[in-house]
GROMACS .gro file of C-alpha atoms in nm:
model
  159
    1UNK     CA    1   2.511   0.850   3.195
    2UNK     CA    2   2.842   0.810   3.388
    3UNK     CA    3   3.168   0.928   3.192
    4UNK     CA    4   3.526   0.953   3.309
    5UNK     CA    5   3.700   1.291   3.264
    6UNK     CA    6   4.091   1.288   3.238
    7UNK     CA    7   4.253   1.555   3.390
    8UNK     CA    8   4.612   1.455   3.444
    9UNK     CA    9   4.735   1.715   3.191
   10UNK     CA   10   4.615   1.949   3.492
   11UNK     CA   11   4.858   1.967   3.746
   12UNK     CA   12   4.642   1.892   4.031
   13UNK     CA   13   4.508   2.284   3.999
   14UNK     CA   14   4.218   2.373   3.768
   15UNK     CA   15   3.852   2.248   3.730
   16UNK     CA   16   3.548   2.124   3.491
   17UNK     CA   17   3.214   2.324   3.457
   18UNK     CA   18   2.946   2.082   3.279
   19UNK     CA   19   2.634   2.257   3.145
   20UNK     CA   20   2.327   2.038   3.038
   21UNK     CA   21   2.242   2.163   2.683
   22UNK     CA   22   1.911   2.040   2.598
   23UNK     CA   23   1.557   2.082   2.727
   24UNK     CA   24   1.416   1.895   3.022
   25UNK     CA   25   1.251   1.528   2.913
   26UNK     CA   26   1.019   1.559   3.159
   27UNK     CA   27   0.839   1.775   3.416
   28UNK     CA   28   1.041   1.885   3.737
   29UNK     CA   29   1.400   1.838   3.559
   30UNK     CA   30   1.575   2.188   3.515
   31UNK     CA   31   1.921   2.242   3.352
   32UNK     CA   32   2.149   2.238   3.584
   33UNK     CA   33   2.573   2.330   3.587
   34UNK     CA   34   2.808   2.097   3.805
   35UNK     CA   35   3.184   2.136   3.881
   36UNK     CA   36   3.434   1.901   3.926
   37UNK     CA   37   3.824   1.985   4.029
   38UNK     CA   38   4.163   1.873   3.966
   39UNK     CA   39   4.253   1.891   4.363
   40UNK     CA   40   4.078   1.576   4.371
   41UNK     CA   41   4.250   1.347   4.125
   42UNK     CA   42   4.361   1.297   3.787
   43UNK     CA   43   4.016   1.127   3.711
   44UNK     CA   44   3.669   1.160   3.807
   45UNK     CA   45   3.363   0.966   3.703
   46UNK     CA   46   3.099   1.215   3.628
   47UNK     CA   47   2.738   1.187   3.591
   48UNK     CA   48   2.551   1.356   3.279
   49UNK     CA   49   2.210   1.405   3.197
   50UNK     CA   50   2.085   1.250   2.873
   51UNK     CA   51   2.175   1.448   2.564
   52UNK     CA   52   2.390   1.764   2.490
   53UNK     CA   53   2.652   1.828   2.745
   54UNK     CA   54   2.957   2.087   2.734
   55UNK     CA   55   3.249   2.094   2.966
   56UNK     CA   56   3.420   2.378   3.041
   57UNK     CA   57   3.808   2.304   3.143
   58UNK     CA   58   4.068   2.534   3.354
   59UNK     CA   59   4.357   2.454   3.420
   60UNK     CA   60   4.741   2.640   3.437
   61UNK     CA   61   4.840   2.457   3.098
   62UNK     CA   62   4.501   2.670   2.939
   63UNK     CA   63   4.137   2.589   2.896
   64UNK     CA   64   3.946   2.396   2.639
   65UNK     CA   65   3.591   2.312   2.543
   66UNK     CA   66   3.433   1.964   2.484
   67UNK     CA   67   3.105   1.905   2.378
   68UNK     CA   68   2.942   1.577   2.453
   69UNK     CA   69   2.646   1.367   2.353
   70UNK     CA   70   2.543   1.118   2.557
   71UNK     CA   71   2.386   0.922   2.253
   72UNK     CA   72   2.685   0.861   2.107
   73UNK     CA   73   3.000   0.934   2.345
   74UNK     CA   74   3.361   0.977   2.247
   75UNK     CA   75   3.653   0.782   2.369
   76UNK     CA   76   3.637   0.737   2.762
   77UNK     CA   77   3.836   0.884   2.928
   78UNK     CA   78   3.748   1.222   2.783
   79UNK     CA   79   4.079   1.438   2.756
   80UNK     CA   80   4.068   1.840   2.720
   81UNK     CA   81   4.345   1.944   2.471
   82UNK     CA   82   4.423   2.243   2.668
   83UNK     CA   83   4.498   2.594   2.469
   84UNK     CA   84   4.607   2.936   2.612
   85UNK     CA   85   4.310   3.129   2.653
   86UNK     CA   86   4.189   3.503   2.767
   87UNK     CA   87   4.037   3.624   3.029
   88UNK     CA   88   3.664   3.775   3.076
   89UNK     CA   89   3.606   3.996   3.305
   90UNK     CA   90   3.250   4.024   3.423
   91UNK     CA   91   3.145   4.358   3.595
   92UNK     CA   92   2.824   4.328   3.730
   93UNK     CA   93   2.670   4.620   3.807
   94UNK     CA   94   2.276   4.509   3.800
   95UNK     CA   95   2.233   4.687   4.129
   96UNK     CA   96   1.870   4.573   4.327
   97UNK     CA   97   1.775   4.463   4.024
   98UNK     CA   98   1.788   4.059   3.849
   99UNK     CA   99   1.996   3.925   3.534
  100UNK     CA  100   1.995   3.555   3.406
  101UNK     CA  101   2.336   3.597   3.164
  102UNK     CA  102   2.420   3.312   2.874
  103UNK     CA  103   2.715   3.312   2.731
  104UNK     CA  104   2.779   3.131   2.420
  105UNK     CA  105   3.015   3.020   2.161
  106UNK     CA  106   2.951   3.245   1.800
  107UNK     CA  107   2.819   2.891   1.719
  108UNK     CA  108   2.542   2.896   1.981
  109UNK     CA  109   2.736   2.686   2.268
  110UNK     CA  110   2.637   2.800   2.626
  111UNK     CA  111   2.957   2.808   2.811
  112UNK     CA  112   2.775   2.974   3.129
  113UNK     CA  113   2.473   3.047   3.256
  114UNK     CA  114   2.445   3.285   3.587
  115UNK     CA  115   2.213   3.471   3.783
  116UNK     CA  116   2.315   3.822   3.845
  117UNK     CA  117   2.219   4.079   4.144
  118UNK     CA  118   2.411   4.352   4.321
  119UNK     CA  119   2.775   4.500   4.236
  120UNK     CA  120   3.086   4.225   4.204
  121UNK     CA  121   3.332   4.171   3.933
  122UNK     CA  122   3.508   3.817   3.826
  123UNK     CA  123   3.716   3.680   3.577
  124UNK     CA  124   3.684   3.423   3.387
  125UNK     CA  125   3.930   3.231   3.141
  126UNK     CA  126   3.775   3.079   2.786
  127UNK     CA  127   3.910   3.005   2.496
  128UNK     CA  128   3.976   3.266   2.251
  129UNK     CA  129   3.732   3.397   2.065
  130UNK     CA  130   3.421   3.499   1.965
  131UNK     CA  131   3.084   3.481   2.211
  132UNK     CA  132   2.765   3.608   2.271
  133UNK     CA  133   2.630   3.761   2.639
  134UNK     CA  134   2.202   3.725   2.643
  135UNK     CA  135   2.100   3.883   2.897
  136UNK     CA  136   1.768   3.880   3.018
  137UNK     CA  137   1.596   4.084   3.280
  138UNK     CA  138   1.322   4.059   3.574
  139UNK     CA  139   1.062   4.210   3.214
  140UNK     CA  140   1.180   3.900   3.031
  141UNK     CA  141   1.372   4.201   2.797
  142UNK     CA  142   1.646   4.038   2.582
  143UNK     CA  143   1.968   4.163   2.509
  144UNK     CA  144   2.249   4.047   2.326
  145UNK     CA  145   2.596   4.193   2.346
  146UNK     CA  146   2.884   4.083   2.086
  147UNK     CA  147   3.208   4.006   2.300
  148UNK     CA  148   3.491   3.922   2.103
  149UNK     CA  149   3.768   3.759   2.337
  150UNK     CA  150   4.168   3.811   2.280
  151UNK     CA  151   4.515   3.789   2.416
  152UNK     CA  152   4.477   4.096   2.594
  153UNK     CA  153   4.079   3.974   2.716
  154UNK     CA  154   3.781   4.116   2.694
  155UNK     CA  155   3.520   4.289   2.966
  156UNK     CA  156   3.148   4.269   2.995
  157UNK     CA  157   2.964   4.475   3.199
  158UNK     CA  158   2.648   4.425   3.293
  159UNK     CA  159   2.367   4.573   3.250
   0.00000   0.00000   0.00000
């Protein structure tokens, strides 16, 4: 389903993640995360897959989350009402070993999903907040972390 995404309140700096929410229809689909940025216009036409969709915006003037349906779609184009937000850092320290990471909204939104090996640290800016890290490891061992996301940020290390 093609949408257009408004991003004019973005000073030509800043970007979109989109996350698919909901579970493959059909053999050989997989969730997938796209990004879209603000260098290359003030509006971009976007392809989502059918169903649950967030979008994750960045911009100087804040950030902002939008969740989407694509059975019943807002108001095109879709504006982000941007908000000052904090910053999460991300210290990954899994080493040789392998982390998929979610992190979600306290009501169960996934904001990102990443794959984690080896040593590197990152921010990254959300809305304030609070959010749950699952981690999961190589085992398939689950574990959630509490991360509760201020003015003055919030880290997560991992593992």
């Amino acid at each position: 389903v093609v949408v257009e995404l408004a991003l004019d309140n973005f000073d030509g700096k800043g970007s979109v993640r989109t996350i698919w929410l909901d579970s493959p229809p059909q053999a050989g689909w997989s969730a997938t995360e796209s990004y879209h940025s603000a260098q290359n216009g003030a509006s971009h036409k976007v392809a989502l897959f059918p169903g649950r969709n967030v979008m994750v915006a960045s911009a100087p003037a804040g950030v902002a989350i939008v969740e989407v349906d694509t059975r019943a779609l807002p108001a095109q184009p879709i504006r982000f009402a941007l908000q000052r937000g904090g910053s999460l850092l991300i210290r990954n320290r899994v080493g040789a070993g392998h982390i998929s990471a979610r992190l979600r909204t306290r009501s169960g939104v996934t904001v990102r999903s990443i794959e984690l090996t080896g040593t590197s640290e990152y921010s990254i800016e959300l809305p304030l907040g609070e959010y749950e890290a699952e981690l999961t490891d190589l085992a398939g061992t689950v574990t959630r972390r509490a991360i509760t996301l201020g003015r003055d940020g919030a880290v997560l290390t991992i593992p």
